[in-house]
Amino acid sequence: QNENIPPSLPDVVDEMALLLAKVIVKQGSNTLIVQNVEYFAFSPDISVDHNELQGLQGGTADEYYHMTAAEHTLGAAIMALTPTDGNFIVGDGATWVAESGATVRTSLGLGTGDTVTFANLSSDGTIASGGDITAAGDLIPTADDTYDIGLLEASEPEYTLKIEQALYDATEALSSTRNLGFTFTPATSYDLGKIELYLTRDSEGTGNVTLHIRATAGGLPTGEDLTSVTIDGATISDEGWEWVTFQLAEAYTFD
């Protein structure tokens, strides 16, 4: 039997299908007409455990990109830290904490007696040391070819100024026509009795070597001659470097 589409359809039929006919069942004088269409709403399962997220698994089978409870706890500890300027994040054996200053230095195992090695160290300011400064290489002067060396007061009446200015190639050699020098600035009044320089000579360098203590002029050791000492160049070894002492006949007082 022909029939028109009902004026009102269930949502599932209205959105997902079209009703083309209705069912009429007739047996003898009895007629059964199906006029209403029933539909069912299926509620999806809700995942309650990360291990149920199988559709999100990553590389290896049964390995999923989610955190364990322990990983979540440690991650939450970091996120709870205040990002204070100068703080370091370190582990205290149980969780992550933020530390600064002497506290973080202790946590990192850095004390006043530790030795830190740098491949390169550049400084635009003063590098202060409470002990000796040992250099395996040369001490390179600044652009104006001068050294600024401060000497602090000690218990000895005379001081030995001992600076290794290694001259390893001929372009830096001393000669009768070429002088080398450096400057130093006394930090206090003291008496200078001798100076030791690390020198060597070639087999022909047998002339006298004179060391002058001069006032500075324009940042260079070219001022008036304050005192000097001369030694026989033949006494300097021609077989290797050695410390050569320039002993002043009379100590010179810097004040």
mmCIF file with all atom_site columns, C-alpha atoms in Angstrom, residues 125-201:
data_model
loop_
_atom_site.group_PDB
_atom_site.id
_atom_site.type_symbol
_atom_site.label_atom_id
_atom_site.label_alt_id
_atom_site.label_comp_id
_atom_site.label_asym_id
_atom_site.label_entity_id
_atom_site.label_seq_id
_atom_site.pdbx_PDB_ins_code
_atom_site.Cartn_x
_atom_site.Cartn_y
_atom_site.Cartn_z
_atom_site.occupancy
_atom_site.B_iso_or_equiv
_atom_site.pdbx_formal_charge
_atom_site.auth_seq_id
_atom_site.auth_comp_id
_atom_site.auth_asym_id
_atom_site.auth_atom_id
_atom_site.pdbx_PDB_model_num
ATOM 1  C CA . GLY A 1 125 ? 87.086  43.480 34.194 1.00 0.00 ? 125 GLY A CA 1
ATOM 2  C CA . THR A 1 126 ? 89.527  42.544 36.951 1.00 0.00 ? 126 THR A CA 1
ATOM 3  C CA . ILE A 1 127 ? 90.322  38.901 37.725 1.00 0.00 ? 127 ILE A CA 1
ATOM 4  C CA . ALA A 1 128 ? 91.342  38.771 41.396 1.00 0.00 ? 128 ALA A CA 1
ATOM 5  C CA . SER A 1 129 ? 93.346  35.934 42.938 1.00 0.00 ? 129 SER A CA 1
ATOM 6  C CA . GLY A 1 130 ? 94.273  35.255 46.529 1.00 0.00 ? 130 GLY A CA 1
ATOM 7  C CA . GLY A 1 131 ? 97.093  32.930 45.489 1.00 0.00 ? 131 GLY A CA 1
ATOM 8  C CA . ASP A 1 132 ? 99.620  32.346 42.735 1.00 0.00 ? 132 ASP A CA 1
ATOM 9  C CA . ILE A 1 133 ? 98.593  32.508 39.092 1.00 0.00 ? 133 ILE A CA 1
ATOM 10 C CA . THR A 1 134 ? 100.392 29.797 37.107 1.00 0.00 ? 134 THR A CA 1
ATOM 11 C CA . ALA A 1 135 ? 100.418 30.083 33.328 1.00 0.00 ? 135 ALA A CA 1
ATOM 12 C CA . ALA A 1 136 ? 101.661 27.279 31.079 1.00 0.00 ? 136 ALA A CA 1
ATOM 13 C CA . GLY A 1 137 ? 101.825 29.684 28.141 1.00 0.00 ? 137 GLY A CA 1
ATOM 14 C CA . ASP A 1 138 ? 102.883 33.270 27.603 1.00 0.00 ? 138 ASP A CA 1
ATOM 15 C CA . LEU A 1 139 ? 101.343 36.235 29.367 1.00 0.00 ? 139 LEU A CA 1
ATOM 16 C CA . ILE A 1 140 ? 100.176 38.308 26.424 1.00 0.00 ? 140 ILE A CA 1
ATOM 17 C CA . PRO A 1 141 ? 100.224 42.090 26.948 1.00 0.00 ? 141 PRO A CA 1
ATOM 18 C CA . THR A 1 142 ? 97.356  44.388 26.109 1.00 0.00 ? 142 THR A CA 1
ATOM 19 C CA . ALA A 1 143 ? 97.065  46.309 22.858 1.00 0.00 ? 143 ALA A CA 1
ATOM 20 C CA . ASP A 1 144 ? 99.464  48.999 24.084 1.00 0.00 ? 144 ASP A CA 1
ATOM 21 C CA . ASP A 1 145 ? 102.146 46.341 24.807 1.00 0.00 ? 145 ASP A CA 1
ATOM 22 C CA . THR A 1 146 ? 102.258 47.031 28.550 1.00 0.00 ? 146 THR A CA 1
ATOM 23 C CA . TYR A 1 147 ? 101.767 44.973 31.695 1.00 0.00 ? 147 TYR A CA 1
ATOM 24 C CA . ASP A 1 148 ? 100.097 46.349 34.819 1.00 0.00 ? 148 ASP A CA 1
ATOM 25 C CA . ILE A 1 149 ? 101.394 44.345 37.786 1.00 0.00 ? 149 ILE A CA 1
ATOM 26 C CA . GLY A 1 150 ? 100.502 45.292 41.344 1.00 0.00 ? 150 GLY A CA 1
ATOM 27 C CA . LEU A 1 151 ? 102.785 44.189 44.211 1.00 0.00 ? 151 LEU A CA 1
ATOM 28 C CA . LEU A 1 152 ? 101.294 43.940 47.686 1.00 0.00 ? 152 LEU A CA 1
ATOM 29 C CA . GLU A 1 153 ? 103.232 44.505 50.890 1.00 0.00 ? 153 GLU A CA 1
ATOM 30 C CA . ALA A 1 154 ? 104.874 41.440 52.459 1.00 0.00 ? 154 ALA A CA 1
ATOM 31 C CA . SER A 1 155 ? 107.177 40.806 55.418 1.00 0.00 ? 155 SER A CA 1
ATOM 32 C CA . GLU A 1 156 ? 110.402 40.867 53.405 1.00 0.00 ? 156 GLU A CA 1
ATOM 33 C CA . PRO A 1 157 ? 112.301 44.155 53.126 1.00 0.00 ? 157 PRO A CA 1
ATOM 34 C CA . GLU A 1 158 ? 113.054 43.512 49.462 1.00 0.00 ? 158 GLU A CA 1
ATOM 35 C CA . TYR A 1 159 ? 110.950 42.017 46.728 1.00 0.00 ? 159 TYR A CA 1
ATOM 36 C CA . THR A 1 160 ? 111.928 39.901 43.761 1.00 0.00 ? 160 THR A CA 1
ATOM 37 C CA . LEU A 1 161 ? 110.005 40.765 40.629 1.00 0.00 ? 161 LEU A CA 1
ATOM 38 C CA . LYS A 1 162 ? 110.007 37.459 38.750 1.00 0.00 ? 162 LYS A CA 1
ATOM 39 C CA . ILE A 1 163 ? 108.145 37.486 35.447 1.00 0.00 ? 163 ILE A CA 1
ATOM 40 C CA . GLU A 1 164 ? 108.586 34.942 32.701 1.00 0.00 ? 164 GLU A CA 1
ATOM 41 C CA . GLN A 1 165 ? 108.489 36.720 29.365 1.00 0.00 ? 165 GLN A CA 1
ATOM 42 C CA . ALA A 1 166 ? 109.396 33.790 27.134 1.00 0.00 ? 166 ALA A CA 1
ATOM 43 C CA . LEU A 1 167 ? 110.849 34.903 23.813 1.00 0.00 ? 167 LEU A CA 1
ATOM 44 C CA . TYR A 1 168 ? 110.527 31.832 21.662 1.00 0.00 ? 168 TYR A CA 1
ATOM 45 C CA . ASP A 1 169 ? 111.146 33.187 18.187 1.00 0.00 ? 169 ASP A CA 1
ATOM 46 C CA . ALA A 1 170 ? 113.687 35.459 16.557 1.00 0.00 ? 170 ALA A CA 1
ATOM 47 C CA . THR A 1 171 ? 111.132 38.201 15.914 1.00 0.00 ? 171 THR A CA 1
ATOM 48 C CA . GLU A 1 172 ? 111.028 38.841 19.671 1.00 0.00 ? 172 GLU A CA 1
ATOM 49 C CA . ALA A 1 173 ? 114.758 38.686 20.312 1.00 0.00 ? 173 ALA A CA 1
ATOM 50 C CA . LEU A 1 174 ? 116.821 41.235 22.221 1.00 0.00 ? 174 LEU A CA 1
ATOM 51 C CA . SER A 1 175 ? 119.609 42.951 20.314 1.00 0.00 ? 175 SER A CA 1
ATOM 52 C CA . SER A 1 176 ? 121.757 46.064 20.369 1.00 0.00 ? 176 SER A CA 1
ATOM 53 C CA . THR A 1 177 ? 119.137 47.802 18.238 1.00 0.00 ? 177 THR A CA 1
ATOM 54 C CA . ARG A 1 178 ? 115.988 46.293 19.691 1.00 0.00 ? 178 ARG A CA 1
ATOM 55 C CA . ASN A 1 179 ? 114.873 46.669 23.308 1.00 0.00 ? 179 ASN A CA 1
ATOM 56 C CA . LEU A 1 180 ? 111.980 44.925 25.030 1.00 0.00 ? 180 LEU A CA 1
ATOM 57 C CA . GLY A 1 181 ? 110.165 46.036 28.139 1.00 0.00 ? 181 GLY A CA 1
ATOM 58 C CA . PHE A 1 182 ? 107.010 45.942 30.211 1.00 0.00 ? 182 PHE A CA 1
ATOM 59 C CA . THR A 1 183 ? 105.419 48.159 32.827 1.00 0.00 ? 183 THR A CA 1
ATOM 60 C CA . PHE A 1 184 ? 104.183 47.457 36.330 1.00 0.00 ? 184 PHE A CA 1
ATOM 61 C CA . THR A 1 185 ? 102.345 49.646 38.803 1.00 0.00 ? 185 THR A CA 1
ATOM 62 C CA . PRO A 1 186 ? 103.367 49.310 42.494 1.00 0.00 ? 186 PRO A CA 1
ATOM 63 C CA . ALA A 1 187 ? 100.387 48.953 44.810 1.00 0.00 ? 187 ALA A CA 1
ATOM 64 C CA . THR A 1 188 ? 102.393 50.129 47.826 1.00 0.00 ? 188 THR A CA 1
ATOM 65 C CA . SER A 1 189 ? 105.822 51.449 48.824 1.00 0.00 ? 189 SER A CA 1
ATOM 66 C CA . TYR A 1 190 ? 108.542 48.787 48.716 1.00 0.00 ? 190 TYR A CA 1
ATOM 67 C CA . ASP A 1 191 ? 112.241 48.159 48.033 1.00 0.00 ? 191 ASP A CA 1
ATOM 68 C CA . LEU A 1 192 ? 113.226 46.324 44.855 1.00 0.00 ? 192 LEU A CA 1
ATOM 69 C CA . GLY A 1 193 ? 116.481 44.386 45.196 1.00 0.00 ? 193 GLY A CA 1
ATOM 70 C CA . LYS A 1 194 ? 116.616 42.172 42.118 1.00 0.00 ? 194 LYS A CA 1
ATOM 71 C CA . ILE A 1 195 ? 114.736 41.129 39.027 1.00 0.00 ? 195 ILE A CA 1
ATOM 72 C CA . GLU A 1 196 ? 114.805 37.694 37.412 1.00 0.00 ? 196 GLU A CA 1
ATOM 73 C CA . LEU A 1 197 ? 114.086 37.214 33.720 1.00 0.00 ? 197 LEU A CA 1
ATOM 74 C CA . TYR A 1 198 ? 113.704 33.942 31.846 1.00 0.00 ? 198 TYR A CA 1
ATOM 75 C CA . LEU A 1 199 ? 116.266 34.210 29.038 1.00 0.00 ? 199 LEU A CA 1
ATOM 76 C CA . THR A 1 200 ? 118.401 32.331 26.579 1.00 0.00 ? 200 THR A CA 1
ATOM 77 C CA . ARG A 1 201 ? 120.804 33.456 23.856 1.00 0.00 ? 201 ARG A CA 1
#
